[in-house]
Each structure stands twice: as structure tokens, then as C-alpha cells.
Tab-separated table of C-alpha atoms in Angstrom:
chain	number	residue	atom	x	y	z
A	101	UNK	CA	32.366	-28.703	40.730
A	102	UNK	CA	32.996	-29.180	37.149
A	103	UNK	CA	33.381	-26.106	34.921
A	104	UNK	CA	32.815	-26.245	31.206
A	105	UNK	CA	33.885	-23.991	28.473
A	106	UNK	CA	31.155	-22.251	26.356
A	107	UNK	CA	30.032	-23.923	23.187
A	108	UNK	CA	32.445	-23.524	20.295
A	109	UNK	CA	32.008	-24.257	16.629
A	110	UNK	CA	34.477	-26.463	14.922
A	111	UNK	CA	33.565	-25.202	11.362
A	112	UNK	CA	33.006	-21.591	10.502
A	113	UNK	CA	29.451	-20.311	9.540
A	114	UNK	CA	28.883	-19.968	5.853
A	115	UNK	CA	27.763	-16.534	4.587
A	116	UNK	CA	24.550	-16.297	2.761
A	117	UNK	CA	23.359	-13.522	0.547
A	118	UNK	CA	20.677	-11.480	2.278
A	119	UNK	CA	17.287	-11.658	0.778
A	120	UNK	CA	17.872	-14.861	-1.204
A	121	UNK	CA	16.345	-18.186	-0.606
A	122	UNK	CA	18.489	-21.317	-0.640
A	123	UNK	CA	19.055	-22.700	-4.160
A	124	UNK	CA	16.671	-25.508	-5.063
A	125	UNK	CA	17.551	-28.178	-7.482
A	126	UNK	CA	15.931	-27.400	-10.863
A	127	UNK	CA	15.626	-29.929	-13.607
A	128	UNK	CA	17.650	-29.262	-16.823
A	129	UNK	CA	19.799	-26.466	-15.444
A	130	UNK	CA	17.053	-23.945	-14.882
A	131	UNK	CA	18.477	-22.860	-11.575
A	132	UNK	CA	20.384	-19.943	-13.058
A	133	UNK	CA	17.332	-18.720	-15.011
A	134	UNK	CA	15.185	-18.764	-12.019
A	135	UNK	CA	17.719	-16.780	-9.881
A	136	UNK	CA	18.015	-14.160	-12.650
A	137	UNK	CA	14.262	-13.621	-12.827
A	138	UNK	CA	13.665	-13.846	-9.104
A	139	UNK	CA	16.640	-11.776	-7.959
A	140	UNK	CA	17.572	-9.155	-10.548
A	141	UNK	CA	20.808	-7.267	-9.849
A	142	UNK	CA	20.339	-3.618	-8.772
A	143	UNK	CA	22.019	-1.052	-11.058
A	144	UNK	CA	22.324	1.593	-8.215
A	145	UNK	CA	22.179	1.380	-4.557
A	146	UNK	CA	18.823	2.324	-3.116
A	147	UNK	CA	18.699	5.838	-1.677
A	148	UNK	CA	16.862	6.485	1.469
A	149	UNK	CA	14.167	9.109	0.536
A	150	UNK	CA	12.950	11.711	2.934
A	151	UNK	CA	9.494	13.206	2.842
A	152	UNK	CA	9.422	16.156	0.469
A	153	UNK	CA	8.821	19.482	2.184
A	154	UNK	CA	6.038	20.760	-0.140
A	155	UNK	CA	4.685	24.274	0.309
A	156	UNK	CA	1.580	22.901	2.029
A	157	UNK	CA	3.815	21.185	4.570
A	158	UNK	CA	5.964	24.258	5.158
A	159	UNK	CA	2.753	26.318	5.643
A	160	UNK	CA	2.085	24.594	8.900
A	161	UNK	CA	4.923	26.439	10.721
A	162	UNK	CA	3.687	28.747	13.392
A	163	UNK	CA	-0.006	28.047	12.579
A	164	UNK	CA	-2.654	27.333	15.229
A	165	UNK	CA	-3.986	23.815	15.674
A	166	UNK	CA	-7.155	23.369	13.793
A	167	UNK	CA	-8.344	20.183	15.594
A	168	UNK	CA	-8.419	21.720	19.036
A	169	UNK	CA	-9.691	18.610	20.904
A	170	UNK	CA	-10.464	19.514	24.481
A	171	UNK	CA	-8.169	17.566	26.698
A	172	UNK	CA	-5.683	16.694	24.014
A	173	UNK	CA	-4.768	19.962	22.364
A	174	UNK	CA	-1.569	21.810	23.494
A	175	UNK	CA	-2.689	25.142	21.912
A	176	UNK	CA	1.051	25.835	21.144
A	177	UNK	CA	1.784	26.909	17.508
A	178	UNK	CA	5.429	25.673	17.943
A	179	UNK	CA	4.309	22.089	18.046
A	180	UNK	CA	1.940	22.268	14.961
A	181	UNK	CA	2.719	20.241	11.854
A	182	UNK	CA	0.701	18.982	8.877
A	183	UNK	CA	-0.869	15.854	10.094
A	184	UNK	CA	-2.162	13.412	7.400
A	185	UNK	CA	-5.511	11.815	8.090
A	186	UNK	CA	-4.817	8.182	7.241
A	187	UNK	CA	-8.251	6.761	8.173
A	188	UNK	CA	-9.756	8.722	5.229
A	189	UNK	CA	-8.301	6.161	2.842
A	190	UNK	CA	-6.110	6.668	-0.229
A	191	UNK	CA	-3.075	5.391	1.636
A	192	UNK	CA	-1.574	2.155	2.910
A	193	UNK	CA	1.729	0.464	3.657
A	194	UNK	CA	4.273	3.160	3.311
A	195	UNK	CA	2.153	5.586	1.314
A	196	UNK	CA	0.885	8.716	2.819
A	197	UNK	CA	-2.365	10.370	1.686
A	198	UNK	CA	-2.129	13.598	-0.308
A	199	UNK	CA	-1.470	16.901	1.389
A	200	UNK	CA	-5.128	17.918	0.719
A	201	UNK	CA	-6.154	15.176	3.284
A	202	UNK	CA	-4.123	16.830	6.085
A	203	UNK	CA	-4.801	19.235	8.885
A	204	UNK	CA	-2.773	21.607	11.013
A	205	UNK	CA	-2.478	19.686	14.273
A	206	UNK	CA	-0.333	20.034	17.420
A	207	UNK	CA	1.388	16.964	18.773
A	208	UNK	CA	-1.273	16.280	21.322
A	209	UNK	CA	-4.196	16.321	18.750
A	210	UNK	CA	-2.112	14.333	16.271
A	211	UNK	CA	-1.435	11.618	18.858
A	212	UNK	CA	-5.112	11.567	19.757
A	213	UNK	CA	-6.109	10.924	16.075
A	214	UNK	CA	-3.371	8.537	15.192
A	215	UNK	CA	-2.922	6.393	18.416
A	216	UNK	CA	-5.654	6.874	21.080
A	217	UNK	CA	-5.195	5.136	24.443
A	218	UNK	CA	-7.306	2.127	25.349
A	219	UNK	CA	-9.317	4.315	27.802
A	220	UNK	CA	-10.162	6.743	24.853
A	221	UNK	CA	-11.356	3.839	22.721
A	222	UNK	CA	-13.317	1.954	25.333
A	223	UNK	CA	-16.417	2.872	23.315
A	224	UNK	CA	-15.028	2.521	19.781
A	225	UNK	CA	-18.059	3.975	18.023
A	226	UNK	CA	-18.193	7.074	20.243
A	227	UNK	CA	-14.431	7.690	19.715
A	228	UNK	CA	-14.686	7.405	16.012
A	229	UNK	CA	-17.714	9.667	15.877
A	230	UNK	CA	-15.823	12.303	17.920
A	231	UNK	CA	-12.657	11.943	15.872
A	232	UNK	CA	-14.619	12.263	12.702
A	233	UNK	CA	-16.283	15.501	13.893
A	234	UNK	CA	-13.084	17.207	15.044
A	235	UNK	CA	-11.097	16.083	12.121
A	236	UNK	CA	-13.647	17.057	9.463
A	237	UNK	CA	-14.053	20.479	11.091
A	238	UNK	CA	-10.215	20.771	11.092
A	239	UNK	CA	-9.995	19.848	7.448
A	240	UNK	CA	-12.324	22.619	6.466
A	241	UNK	CA	-10.517	25.097	8.676
A	242	UNK	CA	-7.149	24.085	7.255
A	243	UNK	CA	-8.219	24.295	3.714
A	244	UNK	CA	-9.761	27.729	4.261
A	245	UNK	CA	-6.440	28.902	5.698
A	246	UNK	CA	-4.533	27.514	2.786
A	247	UNK	CA	-6.901	29.217	0.328
A	248	UNK	CA	-6.418	32.468	2.186
A	249	UNK	CA	-2.646	32.142	1.924
A	250	UNK	CA	-2.905	31.332	-1.796
A	251	UNK	CA	-1.503	27.826	-1.535
A	252	UNK	CA	-4.804	26.297	-2.847
A	253	UNK	CA	-6.700	27.919	-5.607
A	254	UNK	CA	-10.334	27.139	-6.363
A	255	UNK	CA	-11.843	28.214	-9.654
A	256	UNK	CA	-15.040	30.246	-9.310
A	257	UNK	CA	-14.531	31.015	-5.557
A	258	UNK	CA	-14.959	34.638	-4.582
A	259	UNK	CA	-12.004	35.772	-2.574
């Protein structure tokens, strides 16, 4: 039986700058101008930003879940966080909605609203109607708790 060595390169690989397209031939020396416009040099290295811990996000600690979906809720205040309701709009890509579009949700209810199982969404219209009911009720409950804590103030509202 004949054995062979693994494939080997005779010439080293060339390094290419990440995020750049190969240079294309530009008439009358415009290549450099195109590169300057298309790929401006960064002045500082990009910092990775973390979500800011706003007072509204901090207020979720040791709160009770306001969604309380039967079968999904854990009823454990230790797992509650401020869950943003993305399906209400005002978000996309890497943007979160404002903290006013968020509810106190345990990890079970948060999973149910964000990524339901295929069995839960077999009837999509029924799932969305149920989600809308629970989340709208939770939004009102959460905002009333925030008003009671003094985190949200409403002009003209009797305390």
C-alpha cells in the first residue's frame, strides 16, 4: 500500500487586511481615493459596550414575575429580570426597546415570550393572542410597581 504525505503548500499564504475588499484597478490613479473613502482609519480601538444598568433594570431585583404564564412561570423572584418586549416595535438589529417597554419576567416567562417551542406555536394566531394578553397585563403591572417605587413619575396622577 502506498502512503502519501498530507498536502503541503510550496508558497506561504498572503495576509489580507480584515474587512477590506481586494483592490480593483481604478482609472487615473483613483484607487487610493476610493480606499480612503471606503475604509477610513479608526482613531481609537472600538470598545465593547455592556448594557447600562439603569435604575429601572436594577429595580427588577427580587421582584415577582408580572407575566405569570401558567405552565411557563417559575414563580421565583431570584430569576426575575427586566425583559424587553421586542415584538412591540421600536427596536431592531442590535437595538433594544426602551425600558418603558419592558416587564418584570422570570426566566421561564421570558423564554416563552422570546422563543416559544414549535408545539407552543402550532397555532400561531392563538399563541400571539395569548402572548399579547399576558404581556400587556404584565406591562401595566410593571409600570404600576415602578410608579409606586418612584422610578416613574406621571404628572397629574394621584398617589
